[in-house]
CSV table of C-alpha atoms in Angstrom, one decimal:
chain,number,residue,atom,x,y,z
A,133,MET,CA,-30.1,39.0,-39.7
A,134,VAL,CA,-32.7,37.1,-37.6
A,135,THR,CA,-32.2,34.0,-39.8
A,136,ASN,CA,-28.4,34.1,-39.4
A,137,ALA,CA,-28.6,34.6,-35.6
A,138,LEU,CA,-31.0,31.7,-35.3
A,139,LYS,CA,-28.7,29.5,-37.4
A,140,SER,CA,-25.7,30.4,-35.3
A,141,ARG,CA,-27.6,29.7,-32.1
A,142,CYS,CA,-28.7,26.3,-33.4
A,143,GLU,CA,-25.1,25.4,-34.4
A,144,ASP,CA,-23.9,26.4,-30.8
A,145,ASP,CA,-26.7,24.2,-29.3
A,146,GLY,CA,-25.6,21.3,-31.5
A,147,LYS,CA,-22.0,21.6,-30.4
A,148,ARG,CA,-23.0,21.6,-26.8
A,149,ARG,CA,-25.1,18.5,-27.3
A,150,LEU,CA,-22.2,16.8,-29.1
A,151,LEU,CA,-19.9,17.6,-26.2
A,152,ALA,CA,-22.2,16.3,-23.4
A,153,PHE,CA,-22.3,12.8,-22.0
A,154,THR,CA,-25.4,10.8,-22.0
A,155,LEU,CA,-26.3,8.9,-18.8
A,156,VAL,CA,-25.5,5.6,-20.5
A,157,GLU,CA,-22.0,6.8,-21.6
A,158,LEU,CA,-21.3,8.1,-18.1
A,159,LEU,CA,-22.2,4.7,-16.6
A,160,VAL,CA,-20.0,3.0,-19.1
A,161,VAL,CA,-17.0,5.2,-18.1
A,162,VAL,CA,-17.6,4.6,-14.4
A,163,SER,CA,-17.9,0.9,-15.0
A,164,ILE,CA,-14.6,0.8,-16.9
A,165,ILE,CA,-12.8,2.8,-14.1
A,166,ALA,CA,-14.2,0.5,-11.5
A,167,LEU,CA,-13.0,-2.5,-13.5
A,168,LEU,CA,-9.5,-1.1,-13.8
A,169,ILE,CA,-9.4,-0.4,-10.1
A,170,SER,CA,-10.5,-3.9,-9.2
A,171,ILE,CA,-7.7,-5.2,-11.5
A,172,LEU,CA,-5.0,-2.9,-10.2
A,173,LEU,CA,-5.8,-2.9,-6.5
A,174,PRO,CA,-4.6,-6.5,-5.7
A,175,SER,CA,-1.3,-5.7,-7.6
A,176,LEU,CA,-0.9,-2.5,-5.6
A,177,LYS,CA,-1.6,-4.3,-2.3
A,178,LYS,CA,1.0,-7.0,-3.2
A,179,ALA,CA,3.5,-4.2,-4.1
A,180,ARG,CA,2.8,-2.5,-0.7
A,181,ASP,CA,3.1,-5.8,1.2
A,182,GLN,CA,6.4,-6.6,-0.6
A,183,ALA,CA,7.7,-3.2,0.2
A,184,LYS,CA,6.9,-3.7,3.9
A,185,THR,CA,8.6,-7.0,3.8
A,186,VAL,CA,11.7,-5.6,2.2
A,187,LYS,CA,11.8,-2.7,4.8
A,188,CYS,CA,11.3,-5.2,7.6
A,189,GLN,CA,14.2,-7.3,6.4
A,190,ALA,CA,16.4,-4.2,6.1
A,191,THR,CA,15.5,-3.3,9.7
A,192,THR,CA,16.2,-6.7,11.1
A,193,VAL,CA,19.5,-7.0,9.3
A,194,GLY,CA,20.6,-3.9,11.1
A,195,LEU,CA,19.4,-5.2,14.4
A,196,GLY,CA,20.9,-8.6,13.8
A,197,LYS,CA,24.3,-7.0,13.1
A,198,GLY,CA,24.0,-5.2,16.4
A,199,ALA,CA,23.3,-8.4,18.3
A,200,THR,CA,26.2,-10.3,16.6
A,201,THR,CA,28.5,-7.4,17.5
A,202,TYR,CA,27.4,-7.7,21.1
A,203,ALA,CA,28.1,-11.5,21.0
A,204,THR,CA,31.5,-11.0,19.3
A,205,GLU,CA,32.6,-8.4,21.9
A,206,GLU,CA,31.2,-10.3,24.8
A,207,ASN,CA,32.9,-13.7,24.4
A,208,GLU,CA,30.0,-15.3,22.5
A,209,TRP,CA,27.4,-14.6,25.2
A,210,LEU,CA,23.9,-14.0,23.8
A,211,VAL,CA,22.0,-10.7,24.3
A,212,GLY,CA,18.6,-11.0,25.9
A,213,SER,CA,19.1,-13.8,28.4
A,214,PRO,CA,18.2,-13.4,32.1
A,215,GLY,CA,21.7,-14.6,32.9
A,216,THR,CA,23.5,-12.3,30.5
A,217,THR,CA,22.1,-8.8,29.8
A,218,GLY,CA,19.2,-9.4,32.2
A,219,SER,CA,21.5,-9.9,35.1
A,220,ALA,CA,21.8,-6.1,35.3
A,221,LEU,CA,18.3,-6.2,36.7
A,222,LEU,CA,18.5,-9.4,38.7
A,223,GLY,CA,21.8,-8.3,40.3
A,224,SER,CA,21.6,-4.6,40.9
A,225,TYR,CA,17.8,-4.0,41.1
A,226,ALA,CA,16.5,-7.3,42.6
A,227,SER,CA,15.0,-5.5,45.6
A,228,ARG,CA,13.0,-3.0,43.5
A,229,ALA,CA,9.3,-3.4,43.0
A,230,THR,CA,8.6,-5.3,39.7
A,231,ASP,CA,6.6,-2.4,38.4
A,232,ASP,CA,9.3,0.1,39.3
A,233,GLU,CA,9.7,2.7,36.5
A,234,LEU,CA,13.0,4.4,37.7
A,235,ILE,CA,15.5,1.7,36.8
A,236,PRO,CA,18.2,3.4,34.7
A,237,THR,CA,19.8,0.5,32.9
A,238,ALA,CA,19.5,-0.6,29.3
A,239,PRO,CA,17.1,-3.6,29.6
A,240,VAL,CA,13.5,-3.0,30.6
A,241,GLN,CA,12.9,-6.7,31.4
A,242,ILE,CA,15.2,-9.6,32.1
A,243,PHE,CA,14.5,-11.0,28.6
A,244,ASP,CA,14.8,-7.7,26.8
A,245,TRP,CA,17.3,-7.9,24.0
A,246,ALA,CA,16.5,-4.5,22.4
A,247,GLY,CA,17.6,-2.2,25.2
A,248,PRO,CA,21.1,-3.8,25.4
A,249,VAL,CA,21.5,-3.7,21.6
A,250,ALA,CA,20.5,-0.1,21.5
A,251,ALA,CA,22.8,0.9,24.3
A,252,TYR,CA,25.8,-1.3,23.4
A,253,SER,CA,25.9,-1.7,19.7
A,254,MET,CA,23.9,1.0,18.0
A,255,GLY,CA,25.3,4.1,19.8
A,256,MET,CA,21.9,5.0,21.3
A,257,LYS,CA,23.3,6.7,24.3
A,258,GLY,CA,21.0,8.6,26.7
A,259,LEU,CA,18.2,6.1,26.8
A,260,PRO,CA,15.5,7.4,29.2
A,261,ASP,CA,16.1,6.5,32.9
A,262,ASN,CA,12.3,6.0,33.2
A,263,ARG,CA,11.7,2.4,32.3
A,264,ALA,CA,8.3,3.2,30.8
A,265,ASP,CA,9.7,5.9,28.5
A,266,ARG,CA,12.7,3.7,27.6
A,267,TRP,CA,10.3,0.9,26.6
A,268,ARG,CA,8.5,3.1,24.1
A,269,VAL,CA,11.8,3.9,22.5
A,270,LEU,CA,12.5,0.2,22.1
A,271,VAL,CA,9.3,-0.6,20.1
A,272,GLU,CA,9.4,2.3,17.6
A,273,ASP,CA,11.6,3.5,14.7
A,274,ALA,CA,14.6,1.3,14.5
A,275,PHE,CA,12.8,-1.5,16.3
A,276,GLU,CA,9.5,-1.3,14.5
A,277,CYS,CA,8.3,-3.7,11.8
A,278,ALA,CA,6.8,-1.8,8.8
A,279,ALA,CA,3.8,-4.1,8.9
A,280,ASN,CA,3.2,-3.6,12.6
A,281,LYS,CA,0.9,-0.7,13.4
A,282,LEU,CA,-0.8,-2.4,16.3
A,283,LEU,CA,-1.1,-1.0,19.8
A,284,SER,CA,-0.5,-3.0,23.0
A,285,GLU,CA,-2.0,-2.2,26.4
A,286,PRO,CA,0.2,-2.5,29.6
A,287,TYR,CA,-0.8,-5.3,32.0
A,288,PHE,CA,0.1,-5.6,35.7
A,289,GLY,CA,-1.4,-7.1,38.8
A,290,GLY,CA,-4.4,-8.4,36.9
A,291,ALA,CA,-5.4,-5.1,35.4
A,292,VAL,CA,-5.0,-3.9,31.8
A,293,GLY,CA,-4.6,-0.2,31.2
A,294,ASN,CA,-2.4,2.7,32.2
A,295,HIS,CA,0.0,2.2,35.1
A,296,GLY,CA,2.0,5.3,35.9
A,297,GLN,CA,3.9,6.2,32.8
A,298,PHE,CA,3.2,2.8,31.2
A,299,ARG,CA,0.6,3.5,28.6
A,300,ALA,CA,-0.7,2.0,25.4
A,301,GLN,CA,2.2,1.8,22.9
A,302,ARG,CA,3.3,0.0,19.7
A,303,MET,CA,3.3,-3.8,20.1
A,304,VAL,CA,6.7,-5.3,20.4
A,305,SER,CA,7.6,-6.2,16.8
A,306,TYR,CA,10.4,-8.7,17.3
A,307,ASN,CA,10.9,-11.5,19.8
A,308,THR,CA,14.0,-13.5,20.5
A,309,VAL,CA,13.6,-17.3,20.8
A,310,ARG,CA,13.8,-18.0,24.5
A,311,ASN,CA,14.7,-21.7,23.9
A,312,PHE,CA,18.3,-20.4,23.3
A,313,MET,CA,18.3,-18.1,26.3
A,314,TYR,CA,18.4,-20.5,29.2
A,315,TRP,CA,21.1,-22.5,31.1
A,316,GLU,CA,20.6,-26.2,31.2
A,317,GLY,CA,21.5,-25.8,34.9
A,318,GLY,CA,23.8,-23.7,37.1
A,319,GLY,CA,22.9,-20.3,35.7
A,320,PRO,CA,23.7,-17.2,37.7
A,321,PHE,CA,20.1,-16.7,38.6
A,322,GLY,CA,17.1,-19.0,39.0
A,323,GLU,CA,15.3,-17.3,36.2
A,324,ALA,CA,18.1,-18.2,33.8
A,325,ASP,CA,17.8,-22.0,34.4
A,326,TRP,CA,15.6,-24.3,32.2
A,327,LEU,CA,12.6,-24.7,34.4
A,328,LEU,CA,9.8,-24.5,31.9
A,329,SER,CA,6.9,-27.1,31.8
A,330,VAL,CA,8.1,-28.0,28.3
A,331,ALA,CA,9.7,-31.4,28.8
A,332,ALA,CA,12.5,-30.8,26.4
A,333,THR,CA,16.1,-31.6,27.5
A,334,LEU,CA,18.7,-29.1,26.6
A,335,PRO,CA,22.2,-30.4,25.8
A,336,SER,CA,24.3,-31.2,28.9
A,337,GLY,CA,25.9,-28.0,30.2
A,338,TYR,CA,24.1,-25.8,27.8
A,339,SER,CA,24.5,-22.0,28.3
A,340,PRO,CA,23.3,-19.1,26.1
A,341,ARG,CA,26.3,-18.7,23.9
A,342,VAL,CA,26.7,-18.6,20.1
A,343,ASP,CA,29.1,-21.5,20.2
A,344,ARG,CA,26.5,-23.7,21.9
A,345,ILE,CA,23.4,-23.2,19.8
A,346,GLY,CA,24.5,-25.2,16.7
A,347,GLN,CA,24.9,-23.7,13.2
A,348,PRO,CA,24.3,-19.9,13.6
A,349,SER,CA,23.1,-19.5,10.0
A,350,GLU,CA,20.3,-22.0,10.7
A,351,LYS,CA,19.2,-20.9,14.1
A,352,VAL,CA,16.6,-18.1,14.5
A,353,PHE,CA,17.7,-15.3,16.9
A,354,PHE,CA,14.6,-13.2,16.6
A,355,THR,CA,11.3,-13.3,14.7
A,356,ASP,CA,8.1,-11.4,13.9
A,357,SER,CA,5.9,-12.2,16.8
A,358,SER,CA,3.3,-11.1,19.3
A,359,ARG,CA,4.0,-12.4,22.8
A,360,TYR,CA,0.7,-11.7,24.7
A,361,THR,CA,-2.4,-12.3,22.7
A,362,ASP,CA,-5.6,-13.5,24.5
A,363,ASP,CA,-8.3,-15.8,23.1
A,364,GLU,CA,-10.2,-12.7,21.8
A,365,GLY,CA,-7.2,-11.4,20.0
A,366,LYS,CA,-6.5,-8.5,22.3
A,367,ILE,CA,-2.9,-7.5,22.7
A,368,ASP,CA,-1.2,-6.5,25.9
A,369,HIS,CA,2.2,-6.7,27.5
A,370,ASP,CA,3.4,-7.6,31.0
A,371,LEU,CA,5.2,-4.5,32.2
A,372,SER,CA,7.0,-6.3,35.1
A,373,TRP,CA,10.8,-6.0,34.8
A,374,ARG,CA,10.9,-9.6,36.1
A,375,ALA,CA,8.4,-11.0,33.6
A,376,GLY,CA,8.9,-14.7,33.2
A,377,TYR,CA,8.7,-17.2,30.3
A,378,GLY,CA,10.2,-14.7,27.9
A,379,GLY,CA,8.3,-11.6,29.0
A,380,ALA,CA,7.3,-9.3,26.2
A,381,PHE,CA,10.6,-9.7,24.3
A,382,SER,CA,11.1,-13.5,23.9
A,383,THR,CA,8.9,-16.3,22.6
A,384,GLY,CA,8.7,-20.0,22.6
A,385,GLY,CA,8.4,-20.1,18.8
A,386,PRO,CA,6.0,-21.9,16.4
A,387,THR,CA,6.8,-25.5,17.3
A,388,LEU,CA,5.1,-25.7,20.7
A,389,PRO,CA,1.4,-26.6,21.2
A,390,TYR,CA,-0.9,-24.1,22.8
A,391,VAL,CA,-2.0,-25.3,26.3
A,392,VAL,CA,-4.6,-23.3,28.2
A,393,GLY,CA,-3.5,-22.5,31.7
A,394,ASP,CA,0.1,-23.5,31.1
A,395,SER,CA,2.3,-20.5,32.1
A,396,ASP,CA,4.8,-20.8,29.2
A,397,ARG,CA,2.5,-22.2,26.5
A,398,SER,CA,-0.7,-20.2,27.0
A,399,TYR,CA,0.6,-17.2,25.2
A,400,LEU,CA,1.2,-18.7,21.8
A,401,ARG,CA,-2.0,-17.8,20.0
A,402,SER,CA,-0.2,-15.7,17.4
A,403,PHE,CA,1.7,-18.8,16.3
A,404,LEU,CA,-1.2,-21.2,16.2
A,405,PHE,CA,-1.7,-22.9,12.8
A,406,GLU,CA,-4.6,-21.5,10.8
A,407,ASP,CA,-5.8,-19.3,13.8
A,408,PRO,CA,-6.9,-15.8,12.8
A,409,VAL,CA,-4.9,-14.3,15.6
A,410,ARG,CA,-1.7,-15.6,14.0
A,411,LYS,CA,-1.8,-12.5,11.7
A,412,TYR,CA,0.0,-10.6,14.5
A,413,SER,CA,3.1,-12.8,13.9
A,414,TYR,CA,2.6,-14.0,10.3
A,415,ARG,CA,2.2,-10.5,8.9
A,416,HIS,CA,4.2,-10.8,5.7
A,417,SER,CA,2.3,-12.5,2.8
A,418,ARG,CA,3.5,-13.8,-0.5
A,419,GLY,CA,0.7,-14.7,-2.8
A,420,LYS,CA,-1.5,-17.1,-0.8
A,421,ASP,CA,1.3,-17.9,1.7
A,422,VAL,CA,1.6,-16.1,5.0
A,423,GLY,CA,5.0,-15.8,6.6
A,424,ILE,CA,7.4,-14.1,9.0
A,425,VAL,CA,10.6,-12.3,8.8
A,426,VAL,CA,13.3,-14.1,10.8
A,427,THR,CA,16.9,-13.1,11.6
A,428,PHE,CA,19.5,-15.7,12.3
A,429,PHE,CA,22.4,-15.7,14.7
A,430,ASP,CA,24.9,-15.0,12.0
A,431,GLY,CA,23.0,-11.7,11.3
A,432,HIS,CA,21.3,-12.5,8.0
A,433,SER,CA,17.5,-12.0,7.6
A,434,SER,CA,14.9,-13.8,5.4
A,435,TRP,CA,11.2,-14.4,4.8
A,436,MET,CA,10.0,-17.7,6.0
A,437,SER,CA,6.6,-19.3,5.1
A,438,GLU,CA,4.3,-20.5,7.9
A,439,HIS,CA,4.9,-24.1,6.7
A,440,GLU,CA,8.7,-23.8,6.8
A,441,SER,CA,8.6,-22.1,10.2
A,442,ARG,CA,7.3,-25.3,11.8
A,443,ASN,CA,10.6,-27.0,11.3
A,444,PRO,CA,11.9,-27.4,14.9
A,445,ASN,CA,15.5,-27.3,13.9
A,446,PHE,CA,15.3,-23.5,13.5
A,447,TRP,CA,14.1,-22.9,17.1
A,448,TRP,CA,16.1,-25.2,19.4
A,449,PRO,CA,19.8,-25.7,20.3
A,450,LYS,CA,21.5,-28.5,18.6
A,451,GLY,CA,21.4,-31.7,20.6
A,452,THR,CA,18.1,-30.8,22.4
A,453,TRP,CA,15.8,-33.8,23.0
A,454,ILE,CA,12.1,-33.0,22.6
A,455,PRO,CA,9.3,-35.5,23.4
A,456,LYS,CA,6.8,-36.0,20.5
A,457,ASN,CA,3.9,-34.8,22.7
A,458,GLN,CA,5.7,-31.5,23.3
A,459,LEU,CA,5.6,-30.5,19.7
A,460,ASN,CA,2.5,-29.3,17.8
A,461,MET,CA,1.2,-31.3,14.9
A,462,ALA,CA,2.6,-28.9,12.3
A,463,ALA,CA,6.1,-29.4,13.8
A,464,ARG,CA,5.8,-33.1,13.9
A,465,LYS,CA,5.1,-33.3,10.2
A,466,TRP,CA,8.7,-32.0,9.6
A,467,ILE,CA,10.2,-35.0,11.3
A,468,GLY,CA,10.8,-38.1,9.3
A,469,ARG,CA,9.2,-41.4,10.4
A,470,ASN,CA,12.6,-42.9,11.2
A,471,ASP,CA,13.9,-39.8,13.1
A,472,TRP,CA,11.9,-40.5,16.3
A,473,VAL,CA,13.8,-42.3,19.1
A,474,ALA,CA,11.4,-43.7,21.7
A,475,ASN,CA,8.9,-40.9,20.7
A,476,LYS,CA,11.6,-38.2,21.1
A,477,TYR,CA,13.3,-36.1,18.5
A,478,LYS,CA,16.9,-34.8,18.7
A,479,ILE,CA,17.6,-31.5,17.1
A,480,GLN,CA,20.1,-32.3,14.3
A,481,ARG,CA,21.9,-29.2,13.4
């Protein structure tokens, strides 16, 4: 009996020893798992990035259709110009303080395109009367890029931080291109006329209308962007309803050079070539290429590489003359040697 019991116990101990891992075996298993993770993670990241790009394009297609609907029903006038939708502020509320919150009209700034699109074309009735609350609605959900989870601090009067109900919020995801939003002259308000330091010459009699921009399918209406980014990469937004040079909702695009101290070109860090801060605009990658999602005036949306985005024809009205020294080096590379006329380039299409 004793012998049988001892034999049974030895057999059980043997089974337990056979079922156990040695330290070497455990380390081998852990190494294999780590190797598989290292192989799969880049693919998973690419898949996630691609999904965000697809979602962003779907979002911008919807917004683009809203903007084209506005233009169609408003006799070709563009949404987001100080002389079109922004005139609601410049006309009716011109006497209000520029940081006033209680302005119950769709745009939160004179260059704001999102508020008018929301109120006019997307059925978003009942936007908050408080401008600070309304602003937050216009940077989230339907107006939010899937790759943008960044926060922006309100800025006013030289101070960054909370101002009344203006608080930290989602960074504005999409900026219109302000080069299309001005009058060549004779606009209904001074802010609507081309008075920027950029020495480009708009076509004679130009006004912000779809039928004046050139080929709508080749002109960028709005783009991934970050309007206010300082040299340290901090993000804030001018909360003034009268914010100039595009405010928080409109950008000069990726063809202008960055000029320190220049009012309309000192906030272009997020479009600088090979600058780390450009990740706030070029937030959609494909392989080794960084890029942006852009929506054209005909309503279609697409991904555009950083290199392709430097083509000035996408960002200026047809017939605009731009001096060579007013374009950044990346934009100049797109222009053929024989296309300069007295060191100026004329937008072709």
